[in-house]
Amino acid sequence: MKAMTLKQPGGFEQITLTELADPGQPAAGEIRVAIKASSLNFHDLLVANGTVPTAEDRILMSDGAGVVEAVGEGVDEFAVGDAVVSTFFPNWSAGKAFADVGHFGHTPGDGQQGMAAEYVVRPVSAFTKAPSGWSHAESATITTAALTAWRALVVDGQLKAGDTVLTMGTGGVSIAAIQLAKAMGARVIATSSSDEKLAKVKALGADEVVNYKSHPQWAEDVLRLTNGQGVDHVVEVGGPGTLAQSIASVKVGGHIALIGVLTGVQGEVPTALLMAKQARLQGLIVGSRQDQQDFITAMEVNGIRPVIDTTLPFAQLAEAFKLQLSGKHFGKICVEW
Ligand SMILES: NC(=O)c1ccc[n+]([C@@H]2O[C@H](COP(=O)([O-])OP(=O)(O)OC[C@H]3O[C@@H](n4cnc5c(N)ncnc54)[C@H](OP(=O)(O)O)[C@@H]3O)[C@@H](O)[C@H]2O)c1
């Protein structure tokens, strides 16, 4: 079978289209899935470019969607022909927080072999059913980015109609957050470095937009747009370079979902302002399998479909990462066999 693997020390030129042995038939409790599509996340990019070290010849990509080809003994959750989507933490079934998340030891495409293969054989917990009627590329956007938006706003944020949500940039997590927030009756203030992309987020339903590049003190705009009150939720994907503005933007008693590392992994925090705001700064990493099942049910009911910027063949995975690195994309970049 074909797979996209990574030679160490990483780098896009080290991504290789490889011929590997077929993984064979599933044992008890396992399923065999023909992977049809994956989607790119910033985490996959950090593994691929060598920032996050991984094993030699690692099969890349955490997200995978495809069709069940065979089920092992005792498997009754899936049947042959089911459309499925992978889970980011196959060993986190449910519950609030999970101690194992920080090192990504069980995450496909990092600590474990990933989804950039034609076939995988995994325990049942490595997949859930995909939303009915979605393309495999659409389903592949769920595992990491969309589930993170769901965790931020719904599981941790307890979002309610009428809340105001602030999003940053127009990547996979943020676009999913905008769609979800609008579907749930929230008001959205969206930021981007590009006026062209801001026009697109408006078309997607964002109520107000701010260009964070031409307005580096964008918290002032957020406060102006909220009569000085601030927002109920910040979907914080920037990290240290944006956190001070996020804290300035949040309402007293509000919630900042600390998600991203786009500007780095450590920095100064205006602790006194965070304290004065009595805001909740909640770190999170993706979500549980149960969260994914809940998210999929919600998508089937509200009819949201993911925004896919570009879909390329798996063999062009390096080009797909270069597109992601360029920041030209809006929403998700997917790859298909
Ligand atoms: N904790 C978790 O569980 C989790 C899960 C998923 C992702 N993440 C993290 O969340 C971040 C976003 O991931 P993603 O997959 O959505 O990435 P992505 O699809 O590559 O999106 C990146 C987008 O972020 C915007 N951006 C870049 N630098 C920015 C800055 N300084 N301030 C504000 N926006 C900026 C840009 O949008 P514009 O072009 O519109 O400016 C860019 O297109 C990454 O750091 C990723 O590691 C964390």
Coordinates of C-alpha atoms and ligand atoms in Angstrom, one line a residue:
M1 CA 0.0 0.0 0.0
K2 CA 1.0 3.6 -0.4
A3 CA 1.8 5.9 2.5
M4 CA 3.3 9.3 3.1
T5 CA 6.2 8.9 5.5
L6 CA 8.8 11.3 7.0
K7 CA 12.6 10.8 7.2
Q8 CA 14.4 12.4 10.1
P9 CA 15.3 15.1 11.0
G10 CA 12.2 16.2 9.1
G11 CA 11.6 19.0 6.6
F12 CA 9.2 19.0 3.7
E13 CA 11.9 17.5 1.4
Q14 CA 12.0 14.5 3.7
I15 CA 8.3 13.7 3.1
T16 CA 8.3 10.5 0.9
L17 CA 5.6 8.6 -1.0
T18 CA 6.5 5.0 0.2
E19 CA 5.3 1.5 -0.6
L20 CA 4.6 -0.3 2.7
A21 CA 3.3 -3.8 3.6
D22 CA -0.5 -4.0 3.7
P23 CA -1.6 -3.9 7.4
G24 CA -3.7 -7.1 7.0
Q25 CA -6.9 -8.1 8.6
P26 CA -8.2 -6.8 12.0
A27 CA -7.8 -8.8 15.2
A28 CA -10.5 -8.9 17.9
G29 CA -11.7 -5.4 18.7
E30 CA -10.1 -3.8 15.7
I31 CA -11.3 -2.5 12.3
R32 CA -9.6 -2.2 8.9
V33 CA -10.2 1.2 7.3
A34 CA -9.5 2.3 3.7
I35 CA -8.3 5.9 4.3
K36 CA -9.6 8.2 1.6
A37 CA -8.7 11.7 3.0
S38 CA -6.9 13.6 5.6
S39 CA -6.7 17.3 6.6
L40 CA -3.7 19.4 7.5
N41 CA -3.2 20.9 11.0
F42 CA -0.5 23.1 12.4
H43 CA 0.5 20.2 14.6
D44 CA 1.1 18.0 11.5
L45 CA 3.1 20.8 10.0
L46 CA 5.3 21.0 13.1
V47 CA 5.9 17.2 12.9
A48 CA 6.6 17.4 9.1
N49 CA 9.0 20.3 9.3
G50 CA 11.0 18.7 12.1
T51 CA 10.0 21.1 14.9
V52 CA 8.3 18.2 16.7
P53 CA 10.7 15.2 16.5
T54 CA 9.1 11.9 15.7
A55 CA 10.2 8.3 14.8
E56 CA 12.1 7.5 11.6
D57 CA 9.8 6.8 8.6
R58 CA 6.7 7.9 10.7
I59 CA 3.5 7.8 8.6
L60 CA 2.3 11.4 8.8
M61 CA -1.1 13.0 9.7
S62 CA -3.4 12.8 12.7
D63 CA -6.7 13.2 10.7
G64 CA -8.1 10.4 8.6
A65 CA -11.5 9.6 7.1
G66 CA -12.5 6.6 5.0
V67 CA -14.5 3.4 4.8
V68 CA -14.6 0.4 7.1
E69 CA -13.3 -2.6 5.0
A70 CA -13.4 -5.4 7.7
V71 CA -14.2 -5.7 11.4
G72 CA -12.6 -8.0 13.9
E73 CA -14.2 -10.4 16.3
G74 CA -16.5 -8.7 18.9
V75 CA -16.8 -5.4 17.0
D76 CA -20.5 -4.3 16.9
E77 CA -20.1 -0.5 16.7
F78 CA -19.0 -0.6 13.1
A79 CA -20.0 -2.5 10.0
V80 CA -18.3 -3.0 6.6
G81 CA -19.0 0.0 4.5
D82 CA -19.4 2.5 7.3
A83 CA -17.9 6.0 6.7
V84 CA -15.6 6.8 9.7
V85 CA -13.3 9.5 10.9
S86 CA -10.2 9.1 13.2
T87 CA -9.9 10.2 16.8
F88 CA -6.9 12.4 17.9
F89 CA -6.6 10.6 21.3
P90 CA -7.7 7.0 20.6
N91 CA -7.3 6.1 24.3
W92 CA -9.4 9.1 25.7
S93 CA -12.9 7.8 25.5
A94 CA -14.7 10.4 27.6
G95 CA -14.4 12.7 30.6
K96 CA -13.2 16.2 31.3
A97 CA -9.5 16.3 31.1
F98 CA -6.9 13.7 30.2
A99 CA -3.5 13.3 31.7
D100 CA -1.9 11.7 28.6
V101 CA -2.4 14.5 26.1
G102 CA 0.7 16.6 26.5
H103 CA 3.2 14.3 24.9
F104 CA 1.1 13.1 22.0
G105 CA 2.3 9.5 22.6
H106 CA -0.9 7.9 21.2
T107 CA -1.6 10.6 18.6
P108 CA -1.5 9.3 15.0
G109 CA 1.1 11.1 12.9
D110 CA 3.2 11.9 16.0
G111 CA 3.6 9.3 18.7
Q112 CA 1.9 6.6 16.6
Q113 CA 1.8 5.8 12.9
G114 CA -0.5 8.3 11.2
M115 CA -3.4 8.3 8.7
A116 CA -1.5 9.1 5.5
A117 CA -1.8 5.5 4.4
E118 CA -4.1 3.7 2.1
Y119 CA -5.2 1.3 4.8
V120 CA -5.0 1.2 8.6
V121 CA -5.9 -1.4 11.1
R122 CA -6.7 0.1 14.5
P123 CA -8.7 -0.5 17.7
V124 CA -12.3 0.6 17.5
S125 CA -11.5 3.6 19.7
A126 CA -9.3 5.1 17.0
F127 CA -12.4 6.0 14.9
T128 CA -16.0 7.2 15.2
K129 CA -18.7 7.2 12.6
A130 CA -18.5 10.2 10.2
P131 CA -21.4 12.6 9.7
S132 CA -24.0 11.2 7.4
G133 CA -23.6 12.5 3.8
W134 CA -20.3 14.2 4.3
S135 CA -17.4 13.7 1.8
H136 CA -14.4 12.0 3.2
A137 CA -12.4 15.2 3.0
E138 CA -15.1 17.1 4.9
S139 CA -15.1 14.4 7.6
A140 CA -11.3 14.5 7.8
T141 CA -11.5 18.1 9.1
I142 CA -13.2 17.0 12.3
T143 CA -10.4 15.0 14.2
T144 CA -8.3 18.0 15.2
A145 CA -9.4 21.5 14.2
A146 CA -13.2 21.3 14.4
L147 CA -13.2 19.2 17.6
T148 CA -10.9 21.8 19.2
A149 CA -13.4 24.5 18.3
W150 CA -16.2 22.5 19.8
R151 CA -14.3 21.8 23.0
A152 CA -13.3 25.5 23.3
L153 CA -16.8 26.9 22.8
V154 CA -19.2 24.1 23.9
V155 CA -17.5 21.6 26.2
D156 CA -15.3 24.1 28.1
G157 CA -17.0 27.4 27.2
Q158 CA -20.6 26.4 27.7
L159 CA -21.5 28.8 25.0
K160 CA -25.1 30.1 25.0
A161 CA -27.1 32.1 22.5
G162 CA -26.4 35.8 22.8
D163 CA -22.7 35.4 23.9
T164 CA -20.0 37.2 22.0
V165 CA -17.1 35.2 20.6
L166 CA -13.8 36.5 19.4
T167 CA -11.8 34.5 16.8
M168 CA -8.3 35.0 15.4
G169 CA -7.2 34.4 11.9
T170 CA -8.9 32.2 9.3
G171 CA -7.3 28.8 9.7
G172 CA -9.1 25.5 10.4
V173 CA -9.8 26.0 14.1
S174 CA -11.0 29.6 13.8
I175 CA -13.3 29.0 10.8
A176 CA -14.9 26.0 12.5
A177 CA -15.4 28.2 15.6
I178 CA -17.1 31.0 13.6
Q179 CA -19.5 28.5 12.0
L180 CA -20.3 26.8 15.3
A181 CA -20.7 30.1 17.2
K182 CA -23.1 31.5 14.6
A183 CA -25.1 28.2 14.4
M184 CA -25.5 28.5 18.2
G185 CA -26.8 32.0 18.1
A186 CA -23.7 33.8 19.2
R187 CA -22.3 37.1 18.0
V188 CA -18.9 36.8 16.3
I189 CA -16.0 39.3 16.1
A190 CA -13.5 37.8 13.7
T191 CA -9.9 38.9 13.1
S192 CA -7.6 38.3 10.2
S193 CA -4.4 39.7 8.6
S194 CA -6.2 40.1 5.3
D195 CA -9.1 42.3 4.3
E196 CA -9.9 39.9 1.5
K197 CA -10.3 37.1 4.1
L198 CA -12.3 39.4 6.4
A199 CA -14.8 39.8 3.5
K200 CA -15.1 36.0 3.4
V201 CA -15.7 35.6 7.1
K202 CA -18.4 38.3 6.9
A203 CA -20.0 36.2 4.1
L204 CA -19.7 33.2 6.5
G205 CA -21.7 35.1 9.1
A206 CA -19.2 37.0 11.3
D207 CA -20.9 40.1 12.7
E208 CA -17.9 42.3 13.0
V209 CA -14.3 42.0 11.7
V210 CA -11.0 43.5 12.6
N211 CA -7.7 43.4 10.7
Y212 CA -5.1 42.4 13.4
K213 CA -2.2 43.4 11.1
S214 CA -3.3 47.0 10.4
H215 CA -4.8 47.2 14.0
P216 CA -2.1 45.6 16.2
Q217 CA -3.9 46.9 19.3
W218 CA -7.0 45.1 18.2
A219 CA -8.3 44.8 21.8
E220 CA -9.3 48.5 21.5
D221 CA -11.5 47.6 18.5
V222 CA -13.0 44.7 20.3
L223 CA -13.8 46.9 23.3
R224 CA -15.3 49.6 21.1
L225 CA -17.5 47.0 19.4
T226 CA -18.7 45.7 22.7
N227 CA -19.4 49.0 24.4
G228 CA -16.3 48.6 26.5
Q229 CA -17.6 45.3 27.9
G230 CA -15.4 42.8 26.1
V231 CA -16.3 39.4 24.7
D232 CA -17.6 36.3 26.6
H233 CA -15.2 33.8 24.8
V234 CA -11.8 34.2 23.1
V235 CA -10.7 31.4 20.8
E236 CA -7.0 32.0 21.4
V237 CA -4.9 30.4 18.7
G238 CA -2.0 32.9 18.6
G239 CA -0.4 32.1 22.0
P240 CA 2.1 34.4 23.7
G241 CA 2.1 37.1 20.9
T242 CA -1.7 37.6 21.2
L243 CA -2.6 36.6 24.7
A244 CA -2.2 40.1 26.2
Q245 CA -4.6 41.5 23.6
S246 CA -7.0 38.5 24.3
I247 CA -6.9 39.3 28.0
A248 CA -7.6 42.9 27.3
S249 CA -10.5 41.8 25.0
V250 CA -12.3 39.5 27.3
K251 CA -15.3 40.5 29.4
V252 CA -15.1 40.5 33.2
G253 CA -15.8 36.8 34.1
G254 CA -15.3 35.7 30.5
H255 CA -13.4 32.7 29.1
I256 CA -10.2 32.4 27.0
A257 CA -9.7 29.0 25.4
L258 CA -5.9 28.8 25.2
I259 CA -5.4 26.7 22.1
G260 CA -2.6 27.8 19.8
V261 CA 1.1 28.3 19.4
L262 CA 1.1 30.3 16.2
T263 CA 3.4 33.0 17.8
G264 CA 5.4 30.7 20.0
V265 CA 5.3 28.6 23.1
Q266 CA 6.1 30.9 26.0
G267 CA 5.9 34.6 26.9
E268 CA 4.8 37.3 29.3
V269 CA 1.3 37.2 30.7
P270 CA -0.4 40.4 32.1
T271 CA -1.4 38.5 35.2
A272 CA -2.8 41.5 37.0
L273 CA -5.2 42.3 34.2
L274 CA -6.3 38.7 34.0
M275 CA -6.9 38.7 37.7
A276 CA -8.8 42.1 37.5
K277 CA -10.9 40.6 34.7
Q278 CA -11.6 37.5 36.8
A279 CA -11.5 35.7 33.6
R280 CA -11.0 32.0 33.1
L281 CA -7.9 31.1 31.0
Q282 CA -8.5 27.4 30.1
G283 CA -5.8 25.4 28.3
L284 CA -7.0 22.6 26.2
I285 CA -5.9 20.0 23.7
V286 CA -8.5 18.7 21.3
G287 CA -11.1 16.5 23.0
S288 CA -12.3 13.0 23.8
R289 CA -13.9 10.4 21.6
Q290 CA -17.3 11.2 23.3
D291 CA -16.8 14.9 22.5
Q292 CA -16.2 13.9 18.8
Q293 CA -19.4 11.9 18.8
D294 CA -21.4 14.8 20.4
F295 CA -19.9 17.2 17.8
I296 CA -20.9 15.0 14.9
T297 CA -24.4 14.7 16.2
A298 CA -24.6 18.5 16.4
M299 CA -23.3 18.9 12.9
E300 CA -25.9 16.4 11.5
V301 CA -28.6 18.4 13.2
N302 CA -27.5 22.0 12.3
G303 CA -26.3 21.3 8.8
I304 CA -23.0 23.1 9.0
R305 CA -20.4 21.9 6.4
P306 CA -16.7 22.5 6.8
V307 CA -14.9 25.2 4.7
I308 CA -12.2 23.5 2.6
D309 CA -9.8 25.8 0.8
T310 CA -7.9 23.3 -1.3
T311 CA -7.8 19.5 -1.7
L312 CA -4.6 18.0 -3.2
P313 CA -3.5 14.4 -3.8
F314 CA -1.7 12.7 -0.9
A315 CA 1.4 12.5 -3.1
Q316 CA 1.5 16.3 -3.0
L317 CA 1.5 16.5 0.8
A318 CA 4.7 18.6 0.9
E319 CA 3.0 21.2 -1.5
A320 CA 0.0 21.2 0.8
F321 CA 2.2 22.0 3.8
K322 CA 3.8 24.8 1.8
L323 CA 0.4 26.2 1.1
Q324 CA -0.4 26.1 4.8
L325 CA 2.8 27.8 5.7
S326 CA 2.1 30.6 3.2
G327 CA -1.0 31.4 5.2
K328 CA -2.9 32.0 2.0
H329 CA -5.6 29.4 2.9
F330 CA -9.0 30.1 4.3
G331 CA -10.3 27.2 6.4
K332 CA -8.9 23.7 5.8
I333 CA -6.5 22.2 3.4
C334 CA -7.2 18.5 2.7
V335 CA -5.4 15.6 0.9
E336 CA -7.0 12.6 -0.7
W337 CA -5.7 9.3 -2.2
Ligands
LIG1 N1 -4.7 22.9 21.6 C1 -5.3 22.2 20.6 O1 -5.9 21.2 20.8 C2 -5.1 22.6 19.2 C3 -5.8 22.0 18.2 C4 -5.8 22.5 16.9 C5 -4.9 23.6 16.6 N2 -4.2 24.1 17.6 C6 -3.3 25.2 17.4 O2 -4.1 26.3 17.0 C7 -3.4 27.1 16.0 C8 -4.2 27.2 14.8 O3 -4.3 26.0 14.2 P1 -5.0 25.8 12.7 O4 -4.8 24.3 12.4 O5 -6.3 26.4 12.7 O6 -3.9 26.6 11.8 P2 -4.0 27.0 10.3 O7 -5.1 26.4 9.7 O8 -2.6 26.8 9.8 O9 -4.3 28.6 10.5 C9 -3.4 29.5 10.7 C10 -4.1 30.9 10.5 O10 -3.9 31.6 11.7 C11 -3.8 33.0 11.5 N3 -2.6 33.5 12.2 C12 -1.3 33.4 11.9 N4 -0.6 34.1 12.8 C13 -1.4 34.8 13.5 C14 -1.3 35.7 14.6 N5 -0.1 36.2 15.0 N6 -2.4 36.2 15.1 C15 -3.6 35.8 14.8 N7 -3.9 34.9 13.8 C16 -2.8 34.4 13.2 C17 -3.7 33.2 10.0 O11 -5.0 33.6 9.5 P3 -5.1 35.0 8.6 O12 -4.4 34.7 7.3 O13 -6.6 35.1 8.5 O14 -4.5 36.1 9.4 C18 -3.4 31.8 9.5 O15 -3.9 31.5 8.2 C19 -2.0 26.5 15.9 O16 -1.1 27.0 16.8 C20 -2.3 25.0 16.3 O17 -1.1 24.4 16.8 C21 -4.2 23.6 18.9

